[in-house]
Amino acid sequence: MNKDLLRFQDDKVFTFIDCETLNLCLHPFHNLPWQVSLIETRGGKTLKEHDYYPNFWGDEDVPISDDAKRITRFDQRRFNEVSVDPQSAAESIYEILNRADYICGHNLLGFDVYVLRGVFQKYGLDWRMMMPKIIDTLALMKGVRLGAKYDKGSDTLLSYQYKQINTIAGRLKCSLGALGKEFDIEHDYDRLHDGLVDLRLNVKVWGKIQYMVEI
Amino acid sequence: MIPLFKSHYSFGRSILTLEDKATNDENSEDSLFPLLEIAGLKELYLVDDHFSGFLEANSVCAKRGIKLNYGLRMTVCHDMAIKNEESLSSNSKVVLLANNLAGYYDLIKYYTWANTDGFYYEGRIDWKTLRAHWNNDNLTLCIPFYDSYVFNNLLTGKVCYPDLFTDVFYFSEDNDLPFDGIVNSFLAAKMENVVPAKSIYYNTRKDFQAYLARRCIDKRSNFDKPNLDHMCSDEFCFESWMEKVSNE
């Protein structure tokens, strides 16, 4: 039994993260997160949940695109009630990720890493500390579907995950919702695209994926 | 650190022109020639994806007494006669730098073959054709940082088997992208002739918006949904290069 495999690392903190943003642009000049949710776990159990609503826009309405507003059910009034200073939110998020052993999420390498990079750069925080810790559940599941085994001798985990993310293949059905249903996970699928709701599903999906990969 | 300029003749990939003007201003496109002046450079490394800029580059450089190092960034594959989806997995980029006028004529030949015999979604040359007509006096073979066989084998599902029939130079860059470190670590550990460089597509970091607009026009997308993978860094600029060389 290889105790180095992730599924046996019960003493490590796996922190899941998800960002809800204005749109799909990857540069902060046009896109910033209005919600950043995190769940810290250890041994498959939730240690703590965090839900930040950084307000980069002051008294102005959040300039969220119509599509993003519809998909995420964004509510300006609610945002006004719960939003916080963006710098303090960024610093708190940074601290949580910095103390994590692994940073997990679905399509982190294709999207959230860039969003977080933009936010951390804004406040002079070194975003590169995230990279060695990334576990992208979309990348790993794509690897399972494509039959691409991870070879520790010839690839770093990050390099392997990038290969999966950058492989274009249709009909893999690797969205979080699709995986949740495939794995018969009980969840509120009608409320997806809310940060914490997505993350709770992500934690459950990771619970299945970690037994499907030799990583 | 070599500044590798790209001009707008690489359609949609740069917003720098080759206009012969003394200074840039806010009301028109930036030319790369005033940037050379600011940096005190007497040589221009121009690496384009398309040949049509060569005449303007050559004439302006000649007029200004600037040495032109002209390079063509081309797609190389395993066998350009094979045209199917599977053959795309061997595609990678190389940069062919002309050392002299004869090298320029060699580039014309390669470019023509790539866009006639080898064309499949884009112009492609293969390694055996490169090797068969290669002359080290005329051309220098360089491996770019992005989309090269090294990059593709490390970070994508492609399988690129290069035939390195001559000495090559590897360009190493750091543009603040999350995966730059993976490629740089590999180059530092495994390769010789690694040369620090920076690809320059626009003047300042503020120009990234204009650059992205151009890329979106090309892609028929928009800022809300650019559909451009990894398009997050505003470091592919002259401003960034100037800062890095000042710190060296």
Short mmCIF file of C-alpha atoms in Angstrom, two decimals:
data_model
loop_
_atom_site.label_atom_id
_atom_site.label_comp_id
_atom_site.label_asym_id
_atom_site.label_seq_id
_atom_site.Cartn_x
_atom_site.Cartn_y
_atom_site.Cartn_z
CA MET A 1 0.00 0.00 0.00
CA ASN A 2 1.50 3.29 -1.09
CA LYS A 3 1.00 5.64 1.82
CA ASP A 4 2.18 8.58 -0.28
CA LEU A 5 -1.07 8.51 -2.23
CA LEU A 6 -3.31 11.47 -1.53
CA ARG A 7 -6.16 9.30 -0.29
CA PHE A 8 -4.01 8.12 2.62
CA GLN A 9 -2.86 11.59 3.71
CA ASP A 10 -5.43 11.98 6.48
CA ASP A 11 -3.26 14.40 8.40
CA LYS A 12 -3.03 16.92 5.55
CA VAL A 13 -5.30 19.91 5.09
CA PHE A 14 -7.10 19.90 1.73
CA THR A 15 -8.62 23.33 1.15
CA PHE A 16 -11.26 23.62 -1.54
CA ILE A 17 -11.84 26.94 -3.25
CA ASP A 18 -14.26 28.36 -5.77
CA CYS A 19 -14.66 31.88 -7.17
CA GLU A 20 -17.79 33.47 -8.62
CA THR A 21 -16.83 36.29 -10.94
CA LEU A 22 -18.24 39.03 -13.15
CA ASN A 23 -17.54 37.14 -16.37
CA LEU A 24 -15.00 34.76 -17.93
CA CYS A 25 -12.16 37.18 -18.62
CA LEU A 26 -8.90 36.05 -16.98
CA HIS A 27 -7.39 39.52 -16.40
CA PRO A 28 -8.35 41.68 -13.40
CA PHE A 29 -8.85 44.81 -15.53
CA HIS A 30 -12.18 43.33 -16.61
CA ASN A 31 -12.94 40.57 -14.13
CA LEU A 32 -12.81 40.23 -10.38
CA PRO A 33 -14.49 37.81 -8.00
CA TRP A 34 -17.56 38.91 -6.08
CA GLN A 35 -17.62 35.70 -4.06
CA VAL A 36 -14.77 33.48 -2.91
CA SER A 37 -15.70 30.39 -0.95
CA LEU A 38 -13.36 27.99 0.80
CA ILE A 39 -13.79 24.74 2.72
CA GLU A 40 -10.88 23.45 4.80
CA THR A 41 -10.93 19.68 5.26
CA ARG A 42 -8.77 17.03 6.86
CA GLY A 43 -9.27 13.29 6.64
CA GLY A 44 -12.39 13.87 4.55
CA LYS A 45 -14.03 15.93 7.30
CA THR A 46 -14.84 19.63 7.11
CA LEU A 47 -12.82 21.75 9.48
CA LYS A 48 -14.20 25.14 8.54
CA GLU A 49 -16.16 26.90 5.81
CA HIS A 50 -15.42 30.46 4.65
CA ASP A 51 -17.50 32.66 2.40
CA TYR A 52 -16.12 36.04 1.32
CA TYR A 53 -17.85 38.71 -0.71
CA PRO A 54 -15.05 41.18 -1.54
CA ASN A 55 -16.42 44.53 -2.63
CA PHE A 56 -14.07 45.96 -5.25
CA TRP A 57 -16.72 48.43 -6.46
CA GLY A 58 -17.54 50.56 -3.43
CA ASP A 59 -20.98 52.16 -3.73
CA GLU A 60 -21.37 51.21 -7.39
CA ASP A 61 -23.39 48.18 -8.41
CA VAL A 62 -21.32 45.10 -9.18
CA PRO A 63 -20.78 45.17 -12.98
CA ILE A 64 -21.67 41.53 -13.44
CA SER A 65 -22.53 40.30 -16.92
CA ASP A 66 -26.12 39.25 -17.63
CA ASP A 67 -25.05 35.68 -18.21
CA ALA A 68 -23.10 35.47 -14.95
CA LYS A 69 -25.98 37.12 -13.08
CA ARG A 70 -28.43 34.57 -14.41
CA ILE A 71 -26.23 31.53 -13.82
CA THR A 72 -25.18 32.49 -10.29
CA ARG A 73 -28.52 34.11 -9.27
CA PHE A 74 -26.56 37.18 -8.16
CA ASP A 75 -28.53 39.55 -5.92
CA GLN A 76 -27.15 43.11 -5.49
CA ARG A 77 -29.08 43.76 -2.30
CA ARG A 78 -27.77 40.65 -0.63
CA PHE A 79 -24.27 41.46 -1.82
CA ASN A 80 -24.50 44.91 -0.24
CA GLU A 81 -25.42 43.31 3.10
CA VAL A 82 -22.61 40.76 3.22
CA SER A 83 -19.76 42.37 1.29
CA VAL A 84 -16.44 43.16 2.94
CA ASP A 85 -13.32 45.21 2.32
CA PRO A 86 -11.54 43.55 -0.62
CA GLN A 87 -8.01 43.86 0.73
CA SER A 88 -8.84 42.23 4.03
CA ALA A 89 -10.74 39.50 2.17
CA ALA A 90 -7.76 38.92 -0.13
CA GLU A 91 -5.38 38.72 2.82
CA SER A 92 -7.62 36.29 4.68
CA ILE A 93 -8.02 34.09 1.61
CA TYR A 94 -4.27 34.18 1.07
CA GLU A 95 -3.62 33.12 4.64
CA ILE A 96 -6.04 30.19 4.36
CA LEU A 97 -4.44 29.00 1.12
CA ASN A 98 -0.95 29.52 2.46
CA ARG A 99 -1.55 27.20 5.40
CA ALA A 100 -3.20 24.53 3.24
CA ASP A 101 -1.22 21.46 2.23
CA TYR A 102 -3.29 21.11 -0.91
CA ILE A 103 -5.51 23.58 -2.76
CA CYS A 104 -8.36 21.81 -4.50
CA GLY A 105 -11.05 22.84 -6.90
CA HIS A 106 -12.78 22.09 -10.18
CA ASN A 107 -11.03 23.70 -13.14
CA LEU A 108 -8.66 25.65 -10.92
CA LEU A 109 -5.96 25.56 -13.57
CA GLY A 110 -8.31 26.76 -16.27
CA PHE A 111 -9.90 29.60 -14.36
CA ASP A 112 -9.71 30.19 -10.61
CA VAL A 113 -5.91 30.32 -10.47
CA TYR A 114 -6.00 33.29 -12.84
CA VAL A 115 -8.72 35.05 -10.86
CA LEU A 116 -6.84 34.58 -7.60
CA ARG A 117 -3.58 35.61 -9.28
CA GLY A 118 -5.17 38.91 -10.26
CA VAL A 119 -6.53 39.55 -6.76
CA PHE A 120 -3.31 38.63 -4.95
CA GLN A 121 -1.19 40.73 -7.34
CA LYS A 122 -3.39 43.71 -6.58
CA TYR A 123 -2.26 43.58 -2.95
CA GLY A 124 1.34 42.50 -3.44
CA LEU A 125 0.79 38.90 -2.34
CA ASP A 126 2.86 36.13 -3.93
CA TRP A 127 0.30 34.06 -5.85
CA ARG A 128 2.93 31.57 -7.00
CA MET A 129 2.82 29.78 -3.64
CA MET A 130 -0.46 28.19 -4.81
CA MET A 131 0.96 26.32 -7.77
CA PRO A 132 2.80 23.36 -6.20
CA LYS A 133 -0.26 22.59 -4.05
CA ILE A 134 -2.92 22.56 -6.76
CA ILE A 135 -5.23 19.57 -7.15
CA ASP A 136 -7.64 20.22 -9.98
CA THR A 137 -10.49 17.71 -9.79
CA LEU A 138 -11.49 18.47 -13.39
CA ALA A 139 -7.97 17.69 -14.60
CA LEU A 140 -7.81 14.47 -12.62
CA MET A 141 -11.21 13.31 -13.84
CA LYS A 142 -10.28 14.11 -17.44
CA GLY A 143 -7.20 11.96 -16.92
CA VAL A 144 -9.42 9.10 -15.74
CA ARG A 145 -11.72 9.45 -18.74
CA LEU A 146 -8.82 9.68 -21.19
CA GLY A 147 -6.98 6.74 -19.62
CA ALA A 148 -3.96 8.94 -18.92
CA LYS A 149 -2.11 7.51 -15.95
CA TYR A 150 0.08 9.71 -13.81
CA ASP A 151 3.75 8.68 -13.89
CA LYS A 152 5.50 10.21 -10.91
CA GLY A 153 8.90 9.42 -12.37
CA SER A 154 8.49 11.44 -15.53
CA ASP A 155 5.93 14.14 -14.64
CA THR A 156 5.24 16.51 -11.83
CA LEU A 157 1.62 16.43 -10.65
CA LEU A 158 1.18 20.00 -11.90
CA SER A 159 2.55 19.16 -15.33
CA TYR A 160 0.29 16.08 -15.53
CA GLN A 161 -2.76 18.15 -14.60
CA TYR A 162 -1.94 20.80 -17.19
CA LYS A 163 -1.74 18.10 -19.86
CA GLN A 164 -5.26 16.98 -19.01
CA ILE A 165 -6.64 20.52 -18.84
CA ASN A 166 -5.07 21.36 -22.21
CA THR A 167 -6.32 18.19 -23.92
CA ILE A 168 -9.33 19.00 -26.01
CA ALA A 169 -11.81 16.15 -26.05
CA GLY A 170 -15.57 16.37 -26.25
CA ARG A 171 -18.27 14.53 -24.32
CA LEU A 172 -16.17 13.67 -21.31
CA LYS A 173 -18.98 14.74 -18.91
CA CYS A 174 -16.63 16.07 -16.28
CA SER A 175 -18.65 19.00 -15.00
CA LEU A 176 -19.20 18.99 -11.25
CA GLY A 177 -22.94 18.44 -11.59
CA ALA A 178 -22.50 15.59 -14.07
CA LEU A 179 -19.97 13.86 -11.82
CA GLY A 180 -22.14 14.29 -8.78
CA LYS A 181 -25.03 12.56 -10.50
CA GLU A 182 -22.80 9.86 -11.95
CA PHE A 183 -21.45 9.08 -8.49
CA ASP A 184 -24.98 9.14 -7.01
CA ILE A 185 -24.06 11.92 -4.62
CA GLU A 186 -26.95 13.49 -2.80
CA HIS A 187 -26.83 17.23 -3.28
CA ASP A 188 -28.94 20.28 -4.03
CA TYR A 189 -28.26 20.36 -7.79
CA ASP A 190 -30.71 23.20 -8.33
CA ARG A 191 -28.49 25.53 -6.33
CA LEU A 192 -25.23 24.96 -8.20
CA HIS A 193 -23.11 28.01 -9.11
CA ASP A 194 -23.28 29.32 -5.59
CA GLY A 195 -19.75 29.16 -4.14
CA LEU A 196 -20.30 27.07 -1.01
CA VAL A 197 -22.94 24.84 -2.62
CA ASP A 198 -20.51 24.01 -5.44
CA LEU A 199 -17.70 23.42 -2.99
CA ARG A 200 -19.65 21.02 -0.80
CA LEU A 201 -20.32 18.97 -3.92
CA ASN A 202 -16.67 19.30 -4.94
CA VAL A 203 -15.58 17.83 -1.59
CA LYS A 204 -17.90 14.85 -2.10
CA VAL A 205 -16.78 14.36 -5.71
CA TRP A 206 -13.13 14.44 -4.61
CA GLY A 207 -14.03 11.75 -2.11
CA LYS A 208 -14.75 9.51 -5.09
CA ILE A 209 -12.06 10.68 -7.51
CA GLN A 210 -9.19 10.12 -5.10
CA TYR A 211 -9.89 6.37 -5.28
CA MET A 212 -9.91 6.42 -9.07
CA VAL A 213 -6.40 7.83 -9.45
CA GLU A 214 -3.01 6.58 -8.31
CA ILE A 215 -1.80 9.97 -7.18
CA MET B 1 17.67 39.28 -22.33
CA ILE B 2 16.77 39.35 -25.99
CA PRO B 3 13.66 41.38 -26.82
CA LEU B 4 11.75 39.35 -29.39
CA PHE B 5 9.42 41.81 -31.07
CA LYS B 6 6.38 40.70 -32.98
CA SER B 7 4.71 43.09 -35.41
CA HIS B 8 1.09 43.46 -36.43
CA TYR B 9 1.94 41.52 -39.57
CA SER B 10 1.52 38.49 -37.32
CA PHE B 11 -2.18 39.04 -37.75
CA GLY B 12 -3.94 39.53 -34.45
CA ARG B 13 -0.91 38.56 -32.37
CA SER B 14 0.67 41.98 -31.84
CA ILE B 15 -0.37 45.63 -31.95
CA LEU B 16 3.08 47.02 -32.72
CA THR B 17 3.60 48.43 -36.18
CA LEU B 18 6.77 48.85 -38.27
CA GLU B 19 6.03 52.46 -39.08
CA ASP B 20 9.02 54.68 -39.52
CA LYS B 21 8.33 57.37 -36.93
CA ALA B 22 10.32 59.15 -34.28
CA THR B 23 7.93 58.86 -31.34
CA ASN B 24 4.73 57.14 -30.31
CA ASP B 25 1.70 59.04 -29.08
CA GLU B 26 -1.66 58.34 -27.53
CA ASN B 27 -3.63 58.87 -30.73
CA SER B 28 -2.22 56.18 -32.99
CA GLU B 29 -0.73 52.70 -32.98
CA ASP B 30 2.67 52.24 -31.40
CA SER B 31 5.56 51.53 -33.70
CA LEU B 32 8.38 49.40 -32.34
CA PHE B 33 11.06 51.70 -33.77
CA PRO B 34 10.66 54.46 -31.17
CA LEU B 35 10.95 51.71 -28.54
CA LEU B 36 14.33 50.68 -29.93
CA GLU B 37 15.35 54.34 -29.71
CA ILE B 38 14.28 54.56 -26.06
CA ALA B 39 16.27 51.43 -25.22
CA GLY B 40 19.28 52.51 -27.27
CA LEU B 41 19.08 49.30 -29.31
CA LYS B 42 20.89 49.12 -32.64
CA GLU B 43 19.56 45.64 -33.44
CA LEU B 44 16.03 44.48 -33.91
CA TYR B 45 14.98 40.88 -33.27
CA LEU B 46 11.72 40.60 -35.16
CA VAL B 47 9.98 37.23 -35.00
CA ASP B 48 6.74 37.18 -36.96
CA ASP B 49 4.26 34.47 -37.85
CA HIS B 50 3.75 35.83 -41.33
CA PHE B 51 6.19 36.95 -43.99
CA SER B 52 4.46 40.10 -45.21
CA GLY B 53 6.19 42.44 -42.77
CA PHE B 54 9.70 41.72 -43.96
CA LEU B 55 9.85 44.40 -46.66
CA GLU B 56 8.77 47.22 -44.36
CA ALA B 57 11.01 45.99 -41.54
CA ASN B 58 14.00 45.72 -43.84
CA SER B 59 13.57 49.13 -45.43
CA VAL B 60 13.00 50.99 -42.16
CA CYS B 61 15.94 49.23 -40.51
CA ALA B 62 18.17 50.07 -43.47
CA LYS B 63 17.12 53.72 -43.34
CA ARG B 64 17.74 53.93 -39.59
CA GLY B 65 20.97 51.97 -39.58
CA ILE B 66 19.51 49.19 -37.43
CA LYS B 67 20.60 45.61 -37.89
CA LEU B 68 17.58 43.44 -38.62
CA ASN B 69 17.54 39.92 -37.22
CA TYR B 70 14.47 38.55 -38.93
CA GLY B 71 12.84 35.34 -37.77
CA LEU B 72 9.83 33.38 -38.85
CA ARG B 73 7.83 31.44 -36.28
CA MET B 74 6.59 28.35 -38.03
CA THR B 75 4.70 25.19 -37.24
CA VAL B 76 6.75 22.04 -37.63
CA CYS B 77 5.28 18.57 -37.63
CA HIS B 78 6.35 14.98 -38.05
CA ASP B 79 5.24 14.59 -41.67
CA MET B 80 3.57 17.41 -43.56
CA ALA B 81 2.17 15.01 -46.16
CA ILE B 82 -0.09 13.45 -43.54
CA LYS B 83 -3.19 15.54 -43.10
CA ASN B 84 -5.53 14.16 -40.47
CA GLU B 85 -6.56 15.00 -36.92
CA GLU B 86 -3.95 12.68 -35.48
CA SER B 87 -1.14 14.46 -37.29
CA LEU B 88 -1.95 17.66 -35.39
CA SER B 89 -0.64 16.08 -32.20
CA SER B 90 2.93 16.36 -33.50
CA ASN B 91 2.67 20.10 -34.28
CA SER B 92 4.96 22.49 -32.44
CA LYS B 93 6.54 25.86 -33.09
CA VAL B 94 10.09 26.72 -34.11
CA VAL B 95 11.74 30.02 -34.94
CA LEU B 96 13.97 30.18 -38.01
CA LEU B 97 16.30 33.18 -37.81
CA ALA B 98 17.88 34.42 -41.03
CA ASN B 99 21.60 35.08 -40.63
CA ASN B 100 22.01 36.76 -44.00
CA LEU B 101 20.30 37.47 -47.33
CA ALA B 102 20.64 33.85 -48.43
CA GLY B 103 18.85 32.92 -45.19
CA TYR B 104 16.01 35.20 -46.19
CA TYR B 105 15.66 33.29 -49.47
CA ASP B 106 15.70 30.01 -47.52
CA LEU B 107 12.88 31.32 -45.36
CA ILE B 108 10.85 32.08 -48.47
CA LYS B 109 11.24 28.48 -49.61
CA TYR B 110 10.28 26.99 -46.25
CA TYR B 111 7.34 29.33 -45.89
CA THR B 112 6.10 28.50 -49.39
CA TRP B 113 6.33 24.74 -48.84
CA ALA B 114 4.62 25.03 -45.48
CA ASN B 115 1.69 26.95 -46.93
CA THR B 116 1.28 24.85 -50.03
CA ASP B 117 2.39 21.24 -49.64
CA GLY B 118 2.13 21.23 -45.86
CA PHE B 119 -1.00 23.27 -45.28
CA TYR B 120 -3.51 21.66 -42.91
CA TYR B 121 -5.49 24.20 -40.91
CA GLU B 122 -2.26 26.23 -41.01
CA GLY B 123 1.06 26.22 -42.84
CA ARG B 124 3.32 23.40 -41.59
CA ILE B 125 6.81 22.25 -42.43
CA ASP B 126 8.22 18.92 -41.30
CA TRP B 127 11.54 18.08 -39.74
CA LYS B 128 12.83 16.12 -42.71
CA THR B 129 12.22 19.02 -45.09
CA LEU B 130 13.91 21.42 -42.68
CA ARG B 131 16.90 19.11 -42.45
CA ALA B 132 17.13 18.44 -46.22
CA HIS B 133 17.48 22.11 -47.16
CA TRP B 134 19.19 23.47 -44.06
CA ASN B 135 22.31 25.60 -44.21
CA ASN B 136 23.88 26.64 -40.92
CA ASP B 137 25.54 29.62 -42.52
CA ASN B 138 22.17 31.00 -43.55
CA LEU B 139 19.82 30.10 -40.73
CA THR B 140 19.73 29.59 -36.95
CA LEU B 141 17.20 27.21 -35.46
CA CYS B 142 15.59 28.45 -32.24
CA ILE B 143 13.03 26.84 -29.99
CA PRO B 144 10.52 29.41 -28.69
CA PHE B 145 9.36 29.30 -25.10
CA TYR B 146 5.65 28.88 -25.81
CA ASP B 147 4.10 26.19 -28.01
CA SER B 148 7.46 24.54 -28.68
CA TYR B 149 8.00 20.79 -28.49
CA VAL B 150 9.26 21.27 -24.91
CA PHE B 151 6.17 23.26 -23.93
CA ASN B 152 3.77 20.88 -25.66
CA ASN B 153 5.31 17.71 -24.25
CA LEU B 154 5.30 19.15 -20.72
CA LEU B 155 1.92 20.86 -20.66
CA THR B 156 -0.37 19.54 -23.39
CA GLY B 157 -1.55 16.22 -24.72
CA LYS B 158 0.61 16.58 -27.82
CA VAL B 159 3.47 14.20 -28.55
CA CYS B 160 6.25 16.02 -30.35
CA TYR B 161 9.37 14.18 -31.45
CA PRO B 162 11.78 16.81 -32.75
CA ASP B 163 14.59 15.94 -35.11
CA LEU B 164 17.25 18.32 -33.84
CA PHE B 165 19.68 17.95 -36.72
CA THR B 166 21.69 21.04 -35.85
CA ASP B 167 22.57 23.14 -32.82
CA VAL B 168 19.53 24.90 -31.42
CA PHE B 169 18.94 27.78 -29.05
CA TYR B 170 16.14 27.64 -26.51
CA PHE B 171 14.41 30.87 -25.55
CA SER B 172 13.58 31.08 -21.86
CA GLU B 173 10.92 33.52 -20.70
CA ASP B 174 9.05 34.53 -17.55
CA ASN B 175 5.82 36.37 -18.19
CA ASP B 176 4.18 35.70 -14.86
CA LEU B 177 2.07 32.84 -16.16
CA PRO B 178 1.33 29.95 -13.77
CA PHE B 179 3.10 27.38 -15.92
CA ASP B 180 6.22 29.35 -16.90
CA GLY B 181 8.10 27.81 -14.00
CA ILE B 182 7.46 24.27 -15.22
CA VAL B 183 9.06 24.97 -18.60
CA ASN B 184 11.93 27.00 -17.14
CA SER B 185 12.78 24.28 -14.61
CA PHE B 186 12.98 21.75 -17.41
CA LEU B 187 15.12 23.97 -19.62
CA ALA B 188 17.51 24.75 -16.77
CA ALA B 189 17.87 21.09 -15.84
CA LYS B 190 18.02 19.41 -19.24
CA MET B 191 18.99 21.79 -22.02
CA GLU B 192 22.05 23.67 -23.21
CA ASN B 193 22.08 26.94 -25.16
CA VAL B 194 19.23 28.43 -23.14
CA VAL B 195 18.90 32.14 -23.87
CA PRO B 196 16.83 34.55 -21.75
CA ALA B 197 14.31 36.36 -23.90
CA LYS B 198 11.00 38.19 -23.79
CA SER B 199 8.26 38.18 -26.39
CA ILE B 200 6.99 41.73 -26.96
CA TYR B 201 3.55 42.28 -28.45
CA TYR B 202 2.70 45.76 -27.12
CA ASN B 203 4.35 48.76 -25.47
CA THR B 204 3.11 49.07 -21.88
CA ARG B 205 1.05 47.02 -19.47
CA LYS B 206 -1.87 49.42 -19.99
CA ASP B 207 -1.85 48.43 -23.66
CA PHE B 208 -2.90 44.91 -22.71
CA GLN B 209 -6.55 45.98 -23.06
CA ALA B 210 -6.00 47.09 -26.64
CA TYR B 211 -4.08 43.90 -27.32
CA LEU B 212 -6.88 41.78 -25.86
CA ALA B 213 -9.39 43.71 -27.94
CA ARG B 214 -7.42 42.83 -31.06
CA ARG B 215 -7.25 39.18 -30.05
CA CYS B 216 -11.00 39.13 -29.38
CA ILE B 217 -11.74 40.67 -32.77
CA ASP B 218 -9.64 37.93 -34.34
CA LYS B 219 -11.48 35.28 -32.38
CA ARG B 220 -14.92 36.91 -32.82
CA SER B 221 -15.30 36.96 -29.05
CA ASN B 222 -15.52 39.73 -26.45
CA PHE B 223 -14.06 40.81 -23.12
CA ASP B 224 -16.75 39.01 -21.11
CA LYS B 225 -15.96 35.73 -22.81
CA PRO B 226 -12.67 36.03 -24.69
CA ASN B 227 -12.30 32.25 -25.23
CA LEU B 228 -8.53 32.66 -25.04
CA ASP B 229 -6.86 30.12 -22.78
CA HIS B 230 -4.46 31.49 -20.16
CA MET B 231 -4.88 35.10 -21.39
CA CYS B 232 -4.15 36.73 -18.02
CA SER B 233 -0.70 38.31 -18.24
CA ASP B 234 0.13 41.85 -19.30
CA GLU B 235 3.86 41.13 -19.22
CA PHE B 236 4.37 40.66 -22.96
CA CYS B 237 5.36 44.28 -23.24
CA PHE B 238 8.33 46.53 -23.83
CA GLU B 239 7.80 48.11 -20.40
CA SER B 240 8.33 44.75 -18.71
CA TRP B 241 11.45 44.03 -20.75
CA MET B 242 12.93 47.43 -19.83
CA GLU B 243 12.32 46.74 -16.13
CA LYS B 244 13.93 43.31 -16.29
CA VAL B 245 17.07 44.50 -18.09
CA SER B 246 17.38 47.43 -15.69
CA ASN B 247 17.35 45.01 -12.78
CA GLU B 248 20.02 42.76 -14.30
#
